[in-house]
Tab-separated table of N, CA and C in Angstrom:
chain	number	residue	atom	x	y	z
A	2	MET	N	-59.876	-26.767	13.864
A	2	MET	CA	-59.222	-26.844	12.815
A	2	MET	C	-57.608	-27.399	13.053
A	3	ALA	N	-57.020	-28.523	13.462
A	3	ALA	CA	-56.262	-29.310	13.694
A	3	ALA	C	-54.777	-28.252	12.776
A	4	PHE	N	-53.862	-28.940	12.738
A	4	PHE	CA	-52.375	-28.110	12.864
A	4	PHE	C	-51.809	-29.459	12.364
A	5	PRO	N	-51.662	-29.967	10.973
A	5	PRO	CA	-50.582	-30.890	10.466
A	5	PRO	C	-49.345	-31.006	11.370
A	6	ASN	N	-49.309	-32.606	11.478
A	6	ASN	CA	-47.552	-33.245	12.463
A	6	ASN	C	-46.998	-33.106	11.409
A	7	CYS	N	-45.163	-32.806	11.762
A	7	CYS	CA	-44.013	-32.272	10.702
A	7	CYS	C	-43.409	-33.108	10.193
A	8	PRO	N	-43.714	-33.376	8.662
A	8	PRO	CA	-43.267	-34.405	7.374
A	8	PRO	C	-42.076	-35.574	7.861
A	9	SER	N	-41.219	-34.368	8.992
A	9	SER	CA	-39.234	-34.728	8.956
A	9	SER	C	-39.422	-35.061	10.497
A	10	CYS	N	-40.360	-34.760	11.624
A	10	CYS	CA	-40.189	-35.126	12.754
A	10	CYS	C	-41.035	-36.166	13.888
A	11	SER	N	-42.541	-35.333	12.613
A	11	SER	CA	-43.793	-36.057	13.516
A	11	SER	C	-44.291	-35.892	13.833
A	12	ARG	N	-43.628	-34.788	14.484
A	12	ARG	CA	-43.890	-33.989	15.907
A	12	ARG	C	-45.244	-33.470	15.793
A	13	ASP	N	-46.780	-32.978	16.721
A	13	ASP	CA	-47.293	-31.882	16.423
A	13	ASP	C	-47.358	-30.688	16.419
A	14	TYR	N	-46.171	-30.444	17.024
A	14	TYR	CA	-46.643	-28.150	16.541
A	14	TYR	C	-45.616	-27.813	15.586
A	15	VAL	N	-46.324	-27.639	14.775
A	15	VAL	CA	-46.155	-26.631	13.572
A	15	VAL	C	-47.012	-25.602	13.493
A	16	ARG	N	-46.250	-24.366	12.636
A	16	ARG	CA	-46.957	-22.939	12.209
A	16	ARG	C	-46.723	-22.743	11.430
A	17	ARG	N	-48.150	-22.301	10.313
A	17	ARG	CA	-48.919	-21.796	9.188
A	17	ARG	C	-47.353	-20.240	8.732
A	18	VAL	N	-46.576	-19.968	8.634
A	18	VAL	CA	-45.512	-18.630	8.077
A	18	VAL	C	-45.655	-18.620	6.652
A	19	ARG	N	-45.273	-17.747	6.273
A	19	ARG	CA	-45.628	-17.008	5.210
A	19	ARG	C	-45.317	-17.592	4.069
A	20	ARG	N	-45.344	-17.533	2.580
A	20	ARG	CA	-45.420	-17.607	1.352
A	20	ARG	C	-44.612	-16.759	1.172
A	21	GLN	N	-43.850	-17.148	0.526
A	21	GLN	CA	-42.257	-16.993	-0.189
A	21	GLN	C	-42.520	-17.145	-1.249
A	22	GLY	N	-42.232	-15.842	-2.353
A	22	GLY	CA	-42.667	-16.059	-3.804
A	22	GLY	C	-43.688	-16.423	-4.277
A	23	VAL	N	-43.976	-16.052	-5.609
A	23	VAL	CA	-44.824	-16.082	-6.490
A	23	VAL	C	-45.952	-17.962	-6.937
A	24	ILE	N	-44.585	-18.174	-6.240
A	24	ILE	CA	-45.193	-19.456	-6.788
A	24	ILE	C	-46.056	-20.285	-5.279
A	25	GLU	N	-45.727	-19.855	-4.317
A	25	GLU	CA	-46.466	-19.799	-2.970
A	25	GLU	C	-48.000	-18.905	-3.181
A	26	LYS	N	-47.303	-18.526	-3.301
A	26	LYS	CA	-49.069	-16.984	-3.376
A	26	LYS	C	-50.018	-17.788	-4.245
A	27	PHE	N	-49.001	-18.002	-5.757
A	27	PHE	CA	-50.892	-19.127	-6.461
A	27	PHE	C	-51.168	-20.283	-5.811
A	28	LEU	N	-50.083	-21.349	-5.300
A	28	LEU	CA	-50.902	-22.124	-4.839
A	28	LEU	C	-51.552	-21.524	-3.309
A	29	GLY	N	-51.553	-20.879	-3.077
A	29	GLY	CA	-52.671	-20.374	-2.139
A	29	GLY	C	-54.333	-20.533	-2.529
A	30	PHE	N	-53.798	-20.175	-4.182
A	30	PHE	CA	-54.559	-19.751	-4.669
A	30	PHE	C	-56.017	-21.958	-4.879
A	31	PHE	N	-55.431	-22.788	-4.528
A	31	PHE	CA	-55.467	-23.962	-4.516
A	31	PHE	C	-55.557	-25.035	-2.879
A	32	TYR	N	-55.153	-24.377	-2.236
A	32	TYR	CA	-55.443	-23.851	-0.806
A	32	TYR	C	-54.147	-24.986	-0.354
A	33	VAL	N	-53.184	-24.083	-0.701
A	33	VAL	CA	-51.786	-25.203	-0.615
A	33	VAL	C	-50.964	-23.823	0.408
A	34	TYR	N	-50.762	-24.208	1.477
A	34	TYR	CA	-50.269	-23.361	2.381
A	34	TYR	C	-48.526	-24.320	3.271
A	35	PRO	N	-47.601	-23.088	2.674
A	35	PRO	CA	-45.987	-23.591	4.399
A	35	PRO	C	-46.595	-23.243	5.624
A	36	PHE	N	-45.552	-24.322	5.879
A	36	PHE	CA	-45.823	-24.521	6.922
A	36	PHE	C	-44.428	-24.971	7.744
A	37	ARG	N	-43.938	-24.585	9.138
A	37	ARG	CA	-43.089	-25.038	9.653
A	37	ARG	C	-42.650	-24.995	11.145
A	38	CYS	N	-42.131	-26.507	10.856
A	38	CYS	CA	-41.910	-27.278	12.460
A	38	CYS	C	-41.493	-26.285	13.231
A	39	GLN	N	-41.575	-25.498	14.644
A	39	GLN	CA	-41.574	-25.520	15.596
A	39	GLN	C	-40.613	-26.042	16.271
A	40	LEU	N	-39.844	-26.737	16.549
A	40	LEU	CA	-39.052	-27.883	16.979
A	40	LEU	C	-37.813	-28.302	15.850
A	41	CYS	N	-38.350	-29.211	14.884
A	41	CYS	CA	-36.768	-28.912	14.063
A	41	CYS	C	-36.598	-28.371	12.956
A	42	GLY	N	-37.457	-27.479	12.474
A	42	GLY	CA	-37.259	-26.532	11.681
A	42	GLY	C	-37.695	-26.450	10.632
A	43	TYR	N	-38.644	-27.387	9.808
A	43	TYR	CA	-38.795	-28.382	8.582
A	43	TYR	C	-39.696	-27.297	7.860
A	44	ARG	N	-39.586	-26.500	7.145
A	44	ARG	CA	-40.880	-25.957	6.337
A	44	ARG	C	-41.080	-27.040	5.301
A	45	PHE	N	-42.298	-26.668	4.811
A	45	PHE	CA	-43.426	-27.691	4.415
A	45	PHE	C	-44.407	-26.901	3.696
A	46	ARG	N	-45.204	-27.699	2.645
A	46	ARG	CA	-46.788	-27.089	1.782
A	46	ARG	C	-47.243	-28.473	2.241
A	47	LEU	N	-48.269	-28.249	2.430
A	47	LEU	CA	-49.802	-29.351	2.849
A	47	LEU	C	-51.380	-28.129	1.776
A	48	ARG	N	-51.747	-29.109	1.290
A	48	ARG	CA	-52.759	-29.252	0.843
A	48	ARG	C	-54.102	-29.029	2.275
A	49	GLN	N	-54.354	-27.331	2.000
A	49	GLN	CA	-55.571	-27.987	3.628
A	49	GLN	C	-57.033	-26.970	2.132
A	50	PRO	N	-57.984	-27.931	1.893
A	50	PRO	CA	-58.745	-28.068	0.800
A	50	PRO	C	-60.028	-26.803	1.862
A	51	GLY	N	-61.030	-25.997	1.434
A	51	GLY	CA	-61.475	-24.817	1.901
A	51	GLY	C	-61.328	-24.252	3.115
A	52	VAL	N	-59.980	-24.569	3.358
A	52	VAL	CA	-59.423	-23.674	4.442
A	52	VAL	C	-58.272	-21.898	3.950
A	53	ARG	N	-59.070	-21.226	4.118
A	53	ARG	CA	-58.532	-19.760	3.684
A	53	ARG	C	-57.770	-19.039	5.154
A	54	TYR	N	-56.062	-18.937	5.278
A	54	TYR	CA	-55.945	-17.700	5.982
A	54	TYR	C	-55.944	-16.865	5.645
A	55	THR	N	-56.001	-15.529	6.778
A	55	THR	CA	-55.728	-14.105	6.742
A	55	THR	C	-54.867	-13.983	7.403
A	56	ARG	N	-53.935	-12.613	6.519
A	56	ARG	CA	-52.937	-12.460	6.560
A	56	ARG	C	-52.391	-11.450	7.497
A	57	MET	N	-51.737	-12.010	8.452
A	57	MET	CA	-51.505	-10.920	9.897
A	57	MET	C	-49.449	-11.049	9.421
A	58	ASP	N	-49.568	-9.184	9.285
A	58	ASP	CA	-48.661	-8.735	9.831
A	58	ASP	C	-48.128	-8.061	10.531
A	59	GLU	N	-48.362	-8.180	11.625
A	59	GLU	CA	-47.868	-7.707	12.628
A	59	GLU	C	-46.723	-8.962	13.241
A	60	ASP	N	-46.693	-10.030	13.283
A	60	ASP	CA	-45.510	-10.505	13.561
A	60	ASP	C	-45.378	-11.693	12.444
A	61	ARG	N	-44.193	-11.173	11.953
A	61	ARG	CA	-43.489	-12.160	10.433
A	61	ARG	C	-42.323	-13.029	11.181
A	62	ARG	N	-41.753	-13.677	12.323
A	62	ARG	CA	-41.281	-14.591	12.934
A	62	ARG	C	-41.865	-15.892	12.277
A	63	GLU	N	-40.968	-17.105	12.200
A	63	GLU	CA	-41.724	-18.141	11.605
A	63	GLU	C	-41.863	-19.560	12.651
A	64	TYR	N	-40.871	-18.654	13.782
A	64	TYR	CA	-40.889	-19.159	14.978
A	64	TYR	C	-41.667	-18.490	16.683
A	65	GLN	N	-42.711	-19.309	16.578
A	65	GLN	CA	-43.083	-19.005	17.467
A	65	GLN	C	-42.636	-18.410	19.221
A	66	ARG	N	-42.588	-17.285	19.580
A	66	ARG	CA	-41.228	-17.081	21.256
A	66	ARG	C	-42.853	-17.521	22.008
A	67	ILE	N	-41.836	-18.528	23.521
A	67	ILE	CA	-42.630	-18.366	24.507
A	67	ILE	C	-41.956	-17.309	25.500
A	68	PRO	N	-42.733	-17.129	26.246
A	68	PRO	CA	-42.114	-16.430	27.230
A	68	PRO	C	-41.511	-17.403	28.079
A	69	VAL	N	-40.125	-15.990	29.292
A	69	VAL	CA	-39.436	-17.153	30.015
A	69	VAL	C	-38.782	-16.248	30.842
A	70	ARG	N	-38.214	-17.285	31.476
A	70	ARG	CA	-37.544	-16.137	32.314
A	70	ARG	C	-36.883	-16.751	33.329
A	71	PHE	N	-34.910	-16.569	32.115
A	71	PHE	CA	-34.188	-17.105	32.821
A	71	PHE	C	-32.868	-16.650	32.549
A	72	ALA	N	-32.159	-17.073	33.615
A	72	ALA	CA	-30.835	-16.193	34.039
A	72	ALA	C	-29.836	-16.969	32.385
A	73	GLY	N	-29.620	-15.608	31.963
A	73	GLY	CA	-28.614	-16.619	30.857
A	73	GLY	C	-27.427	-14.869	30.854
A	74	LYS	N	-26.352	-14.943	30.333
A	74	LYS	CA	-24.812	-14.621	29.621
A	74	LYS	C	-24.257	-14.864	28.395
A	75	LEU	N	-24.316	-13.379	27.333
A	75	LEU	CA	-24.036	-13.609	26.818
A	75	LEU	C	-22.112	-12.811	26.721
A	76	ILE	N	-21.550	-13.328	25.749
A	76	ILE	CA	-20.127	-13.928	25.782
A	76	ILE	C	-19.123	-12.935	24.362
A	77	THR	N	-18.989	-11.835	25.096
A	77	THR	CA	-18.789	-11.054	23.517
A	77	THR	C	-17.317	-11.437	23.659
A	78	ASP	N	-16.300	-10.621	22.368
A	78	ASP	CA	-15.001	-10.908	22.584
A	78	ASP	C	-14.001	-9.680	23.556
A	79	GLU	N	-15.020	-8.682	24.244
A	79	GLU	CA	-14.475	-8.090	25.693
A	79	GLU	C	-15.068	-8.917	26.811
A	80	LYS	N	-15.417	-8.708	26.709
A	80	LYS	CA	-16.075	-9.476	28.485
A	80	LYS	C	-17.630	-10.665	28.191
A	81	ASP	N	-17.500	-10.990	29.112
A	81	ASP	CA	-18.999	-11.573	29.359
A	81	ASP	C	-20.292	-10.558	30.172
A	82	LEU	N	-21.485	-10.537	29.585
A	82	LEU	CA	-22.326	-9.909	30.438
A	82	LEU	C	-23.696	-10.721	31.110
A	83	SER	N	-24.261	-10.245	31.803
A	83	SER	CA	-24.936	-11.080	32.523
A	83	SER	C	-26.042	-10.667	31.970
A	84	ALA	N	-27.547	-11.890	31.898
A	84	ALA	CA	-28.231	-11.554	31.156
A	84	ALA	C	-29.689	-12.168	31.894
A	85	THR	N	-31.046	-11.412	30.694
A	85	THR	CA	-32.142	-12.343	30.978
A	85	THR	C	-32.869	-12.948	30.104
A	86	LEU	N	-33.209	-13.827	30.192
A	86	LEU	CA	-34.009	-13.697	28.732
A	86	LEU	C	-35.366	-13.740	28.871
A	87	LEU	N	-35.876	-13.376	27.825
A	87	LEU	CA	-37.645	-12.915	28.047
A	87	LEU	C	-38.784	-13.984	27.104
A	88	ASP	N	-37.867	-13.969	26.942
A	88	ASP	CA	-38.213	-14.969	25.747
A	88	ASP	C	-37.248	-16.103	24.752
A	89	LEU	N	-37.977	-16.758	24.758
A	89	LEU	CA	-37.039	-18.529	23.354
A	89	LEU	C	-37.669	-18.588	22.267
A	90	SER	N	-37.543	-19.152	21.725
A	90	SER	CA	-38.877	-19.551	20.448
A	90	SER	C	-36.261	-20.855	19.648
A	91	MET	N	-36.792	-21.880	19.211
A	91	MET	CA	-35.599	-22.433	18.419
A	91	MET	C	-34.443	-21.078	17.552
A	92	ALA	N	-35.092	-20.474	17.351
A	92	ALA	CA	-34.526	-19.420	16.112
A	92	ALA	C	-34.097	-18.319	16.605
A	93	GLY	N	-34.567	-18.069	17.778
A	93	GLY	CA	-33.502	-16.626	18.895
A	93	GLY	C	-33.806	-16.285	20.583
A	94	CYS	N	-34.048	-15.224	20.354
A	94	CYS	CA	-33.982	-15.638	21.959
A	94	CYS	C	-34.237	-13.589	22.310
A	95	THR	N	-35.328	-13.585	23.243
A	95	THR	CA	-34.523	-11.583	23.525
A	95	THR	C	-34.481	-11.959	24.396
A	96	VAL	N	-33.405	-10.631	24.799
A	96	VAL	CA	-33.069	-11.211	26.729
A	96	VAL	C	-32.578	-9.480	26.735
A	97	ALA	N	-32.991	-9.523	28.372
A	97	ALA	CA	-32.439	-7.952	29.112
A	97	ALA	C	-31.133	-8.109	29.087
A	98	VAL	N	-30.327	-6.724	28.552
A	98	VAL	CA	-29.356	-6.669	29.715
A	98	VAL	C	-28.433	-5.140	29.518
A	99	ASP	N	-27.812	-5.118	29.907
A	99	ASP	CA	-27.461	-3.137	30.784
A	99	ASP	C	-26.615	-2.540	29.777
A	100	ALA	N	-26.022	-3.971	28.768
A	100	ALA	CA	-24.842	-2.817	27.635
A	100	ALA	C	-25.450	-2.724	26.850
A	101	ALA	N	-24.991	-1.875	26.012
A	101	ALA	CA	-25.645	-1.518	24.395
A	101	ALA	C	-24.653	-2.318	23.873
A	102	LEU	N	-25.478	-3.097	22.372
A	102	LEU	CA	-25.528	-4.242	21.289
A	102	LEU	C	-25.487	-3.175	20.580
A	103	ALA	N	-24.626	-3.499	19.245
A	103	ALA	CA	-25.115	-2.740	17.641
A	103	ALA	C	-25.323	-4.387	17.124
A	104	VAL	N	-26.724	-3.443	16.174
A	104	VAL	CA	-26.653	-4.936	15.294
A	104	VAL	C	-25.776	-5.607	14.778
A	105	GLY	N	-26.101	-6.405	14.324
A	105	GLY	CA	-24.801	-7.221	13.379
A	105	GLY	C	-23.523	-8.070	14.466
A	106	THR	N	-23.365	-7.871	15.841
A	106	THR	CA	-22.661	-8.106	16.818
A	106	THR	C	-23.115	-9.679	16.964
A	107	VAL	N	-21.526	-10.303	16.361
A	107	VAL	CA	-21.950	-11.712	17.654
A	107	VAL	C	-21.522	-12.192	18.494
A	108	VAL	N	-22.007	-13.699	19.120
A	108	VAL	CA	-22.180	-13.083	21.115
A	108	VAL	C	-22.127	-14.717	20.959
A	109	GLY	N	-21.783	-14.850	22.144
A	109	GLY	CA	-22.210	-16.709	22.479
A	109	GLY	C	-22.730	-16.317	23.545
A	110	VAL	N	-23.502	-17.705	23.694
A	110	VAL	CA	-25.134	-17.338	24.684
A	110	VAL	C	-24.715	-18.479	25.634
A	111	GLU	N	-25.083	-18.115	26.672
A	111	GLU	CA	-25.583	-19.375	27.457
A	111	GLU	C	-26.893	-19.254	28.216
A	112	LEU	N	-27.556	-19.729	28.524
A	112	LEU	CA	-28.906	-20.070	29.240
A	112	LEU	C	-29.331	-21.230	30.502
A	113	GLN	N	-29.713	-21.039	31.566
A	113	GLN	CA	-29.722	-21.467	32.311
A	113	GLN	C	-31.585	-21.673	33.067
A	114	ALA	N	-31.938	-22.796	32.352
A	114	ALA	CA	-33.211	-23.338	33.024
A	114	ALA	C	-33.221	-24.034	34.712
A	115	GLU	N	-33.992	-23.599	35.056
A	115	GLU	CA	-34.272	-24.447	36.095
A	115	GLU	C	-33.727	-26.313	35.974
A	116	ASP	N	-32.674	-26.157	36.823
A	116	ASP	CA	-32.288	-27.793	37.340
A	116	ASP	C	-32.156	-28.890	35.613
A	117	GLN	N	-31.475	-28.050	34.793
A	117	GLN	CA	-30.463	-28.151	34.476
A	117	GLN	C	-29.237	-27.669	33.835
A	118	PRO	N	-27.987	-28.378	33.484
A	118	PRO	CA	-26.850	-27.330	32.820
A	118	PRO	C	-27.036	-26.402	32.201
A	119	PRO	N	-26.413	-25.981	32.125
A	119	PRO	CA	-26.836	-24.841	31.192
A	119	PRO	C	-26.681	-24.762	29.556
A	120	ILE	N	-27.170	-24.352	28.317
A	120	ILE	CA	-27.170	-24.403	27.439
A	120	ILE	C	-26.718	-23.753	26.706
A	121	SER	N	-25.217	-23.991	26.038
A	121	SER	CA	-24.381	-22.638	25.734
A	121	SER	C	-24.219	-23.027	23.874
A	122	ILE	N	-24.891	-21.669	23.209
A	122	ILE	CA	-25.297	-21.728	21.879
A	122	ILE	C	-23.784	-20.890	21.861
A	123	GLU	N	-23.460	-21.609	20.704
A	123	GLU	CA	-21.603	-21.291	20.308
A	123	GLU	C	-21.481	-19.388	19.327
A	124	ALA	N	-22.946	-19.287	18.360
A	124	ALA	CA	-22.987	-18.031	17.860
A	124	ALA	C	-24.482	-17.533	17.827
A	125	ALA	N	-24.719	-16.175	18.120
A	125	ALA	CA	-25.819	-15.031	17.771
A	125	ALA	C	-25.786	-14.229	17.546
A	126	VAL	N	-26.172	-13.908	16.702
A	126	VAL	CA	-26.511	-12.632	15.710
A	126	VAL	C	-27.505	-11.874	16.537
A	127	VAL	N	-26.930	-10.256	17.018
A	127	VAL	CA	-28.082	-9.227	17.514
A	127	VAL	C	-28.590	-8.887	16.412
A	128	ARG	N	-29.818	-9.182	16.437
A	128	ARG	CA	-30.897	-8.973	15.151
A	128	ARG	C	-31.670	-7.427	15.461
A	129	SER	N	-32.295	-6.915	16.554
A	129	SER	CA	-32.342	-5.987	17.905
A	129	SER	C	-32.276	-5.527	18.238
A	130	ALA	N	-31.877	-3.981	18.839
A	130	ALA	CA	-31.324	-3.936	20.013
A	130	ALA	C	-31.992	-2.201	20.409
A	131	ARG	N	-32.761	-2.102	21.001
A	131	ARG	CA	-33.562	-1.138	21.933
A	131	ARG	C	-32.762	-1.234	23.612
A	132	PRO	N	-32.804	-0.004	24.025
A	132	PRO	CA	-32.219	0.239	25.161
A	132	PRO	C	-33.045	-1.387	25.968
A	133	GLY	N	-31.621	-1.685	26.980
A	133	GLY	CA	-31.458	-2.391	27.920
A	133	GLY	C	-32.093	-3.915	27.359
A	134	ILE	N	-32.569	-3.204	25.521
A	134	ILE	CA	-33.521	-5.072	25.836
A	134	ILE	C	-32.926	-5.407	24.361
A	135	VAL	N	-32.474	-6.761	23.188
A	135	VAL	CA	-31.261	-7.237	22.412
A	135	VAL	C	-32.648	-8.285	21.441
A	136	GLY	N	-32.149	-7.917	20.699
A	136	GLY	CA	-33.478	-9.536	20.346
A	136	GLY	C	-32.090	-9.947	19.597
A	137	LEU	N	-32.322	-11.690	19.644
A	137	LEU	CA	-31.461	-12.522	18.958
A	137	LEU	C	-31.405	-13.260	17.909
A	138	GLU	N	-30.202	-13.927	17.077
A	138	GLU	CA	-31.024	-14.673	16.357
A	138	GLU	C	-29.878	-16.240	16.444
A	139	PHE	N	-30.014	-17.155	16.603
A	139	PHE	CA	-28.935	-18.378	16.537
A	139	PHE	C	-28.478	-18.947	15.862
A	140	LEU	N	-27.198	-18.886	15.028
A	140	LEU	CA	-26.418	-19.406	14.219
A	140	LEU	C	-25.507	-20.469	15.007
A	141	ARG	N	-25.528	-21.058	14.822
A	141	ARG	CA	-23.888	-22.249	15.401
A	141	ARG	C	-24.962	-22.524	16.841
A	142	PHE	N	-24.750	-23.936	16.897
A	142	PHE	CA	-24.898	-24.252	18.646
A	142	PHE	C	-23.122	-25.444	18.695
A	143	HIS	N	-23.336	-25.823	20.204
A	143	HIS	CA	-22.276	-26.305	20.867
A	143	HIS	C	-22.227	-27.998	20.455
A	144	GLY	N	-21.419	-29.207	19.573
A	144	GLY	CA	-23.005	-30.145	20.125
A	144	GLY	C	-23.328	-30.797	20.032
A	145	ASN	N	-24.408	-31.559	20.895
A	145	ASN	CA	-26.076	-31.355	21.084
A	145	ASN	C	-26.838	-30.806	21.626
A	146	GLU	N	-26.012	-29.786	21.737
A	146	GLU	CA	-26.956	-28.875	22.310
A	146	GLU	C	-28.115	-28.219	21.924
A	147	ARG	N	-28.295	-28.224	20.261
A	147	ARG	CA	-29.880	-28.297	19.636
A	147	ARG	C	-30.702	-28.517	19.941
A	148	ASP	N	-29.995	-29.902	20.796
A	148	ASP	CA	-31.289	-31.074	21.005
A	148	ASP	C	-31.734	-30.669	22.284
A	149	ARG	N	-30.847	-30.577	22.980
A	149	ARG	CA	-31.077	-30.084	24.714
A	149	ARG	C	-31.830	-29.153	23.937
A	150	LEU	N	-31.948	-27.826	23.478
A	150	LEU	CA	-32.562	-27.205	23.105
A	150	LEU	C	-34.172	-27.145	22.825
A	151	GLN	N	-33.684	-28.174	21.691
A	151	GLN	CA	-35.459	-28.267	21.554
A	151	GLN	C	-36.046	-29.216	22.395
A	152	SER	N	-35.449	-29.931	23.638
A	152	SER	CA	-36.425	-30.847	24.495
A	152	SER	C	-36.552	-29.371	25.627
A	153	LEU	N	-36.249	-28.890	25.584
A	153	LEU	CA	-36.883	-27.154	26.484
A	153	LEU	C	-37.309	-26.838	26.224
A	154	VAL	N	-37.747	-26.386	24.855
A	154	VAL	CA	-38.677	-25.505	24.083
A	154	VAL	C	-39.744	-26.595	24.460
A	155	ARG	N	-39.712	-27.905	23.530
A	155	ARG	CA	-40.922	-28.799	23.722
A	155	ARG	C	-41.204	-28.332	25.244
A	156	THR	N	-40.664	-28.717	26.166
A	156	THR	CA	-41.130	-28.368	27.370
A	156	THR	C	-42.102	-27.533	27.928
A	157	LEU	N	-41.514	-26.714	27.409
A	157	LEU	CA	-42.086	-24.885	27.214
A	157	LEU	C	-43.152	-25.117	26.924
A	158	LEU	N	-43.630	-25.286	25.851
A	158	LEU	CA	-44.393	-25.388	25.169
A	158	LEU	C	-45.858	-26.257	25.709
A	159	PHE	N	-45.515	-27.062	26.407
A	159	PHE	CA	-46.223	-28.053	26.559
A	159	PHE	C	-46.985	-27.969	28.029
A	160	MET	N	-46.102	-26.445	28.666
A	160	MET	CA	-46.712	-26.912	31.056
A	160	MET	C	-47.719	-25.685	30.445
A	161	PRO	N	-47.770	-26.258	31.766
A	161	PRO	CA	-49.812	-25.613	31.307
A	161	PRO	C	-49.637	-24.585	31.905
A	162	LYS	N	-50.781	-23.325	31.459
A	162	LYS	CA	-50.515	-21.820	31.612
A	162	LYS	C	-50.726	-21.750	32.891
A	163	GLN	N	-50.314	-20.818	33.527
A	163	GLN	CA	-50.483	-20.299	34.931
A	163	GLN	C	-51.003	-19.318	34.946
């Protein structure tokens, strides 16, 4: 079974996501399921007659994380922290960092992908924190940086697996 194309950007990288609310749960009886484009973020519903999805609770993310190893920098009010990005999506990333950051802290992020100028995220919030590892959700981008991130994610998605 092939996944559909996004009605907003016409790209073919969409993911089925959790149903939200009573209406979407009810629509599931009629084979109507919610999807989210992994590149532009558009959320839509689509009827797929005869298709049943099983509920998977282990990962509630609406964007698939792509394993990476990029150098990065977290910019806080006090100082800049050197970091290593461990995974990446359009909505956020996981970074290894030597400083402790509290959940709810807002930081800036710069990520350095190979052979490109750094991509700058103006604001990201710490959603999870473990010793040495921080999960970030992107909130705001500088200028066309979201487009640059989208291009990078698209490239990573279609790179051959090694």
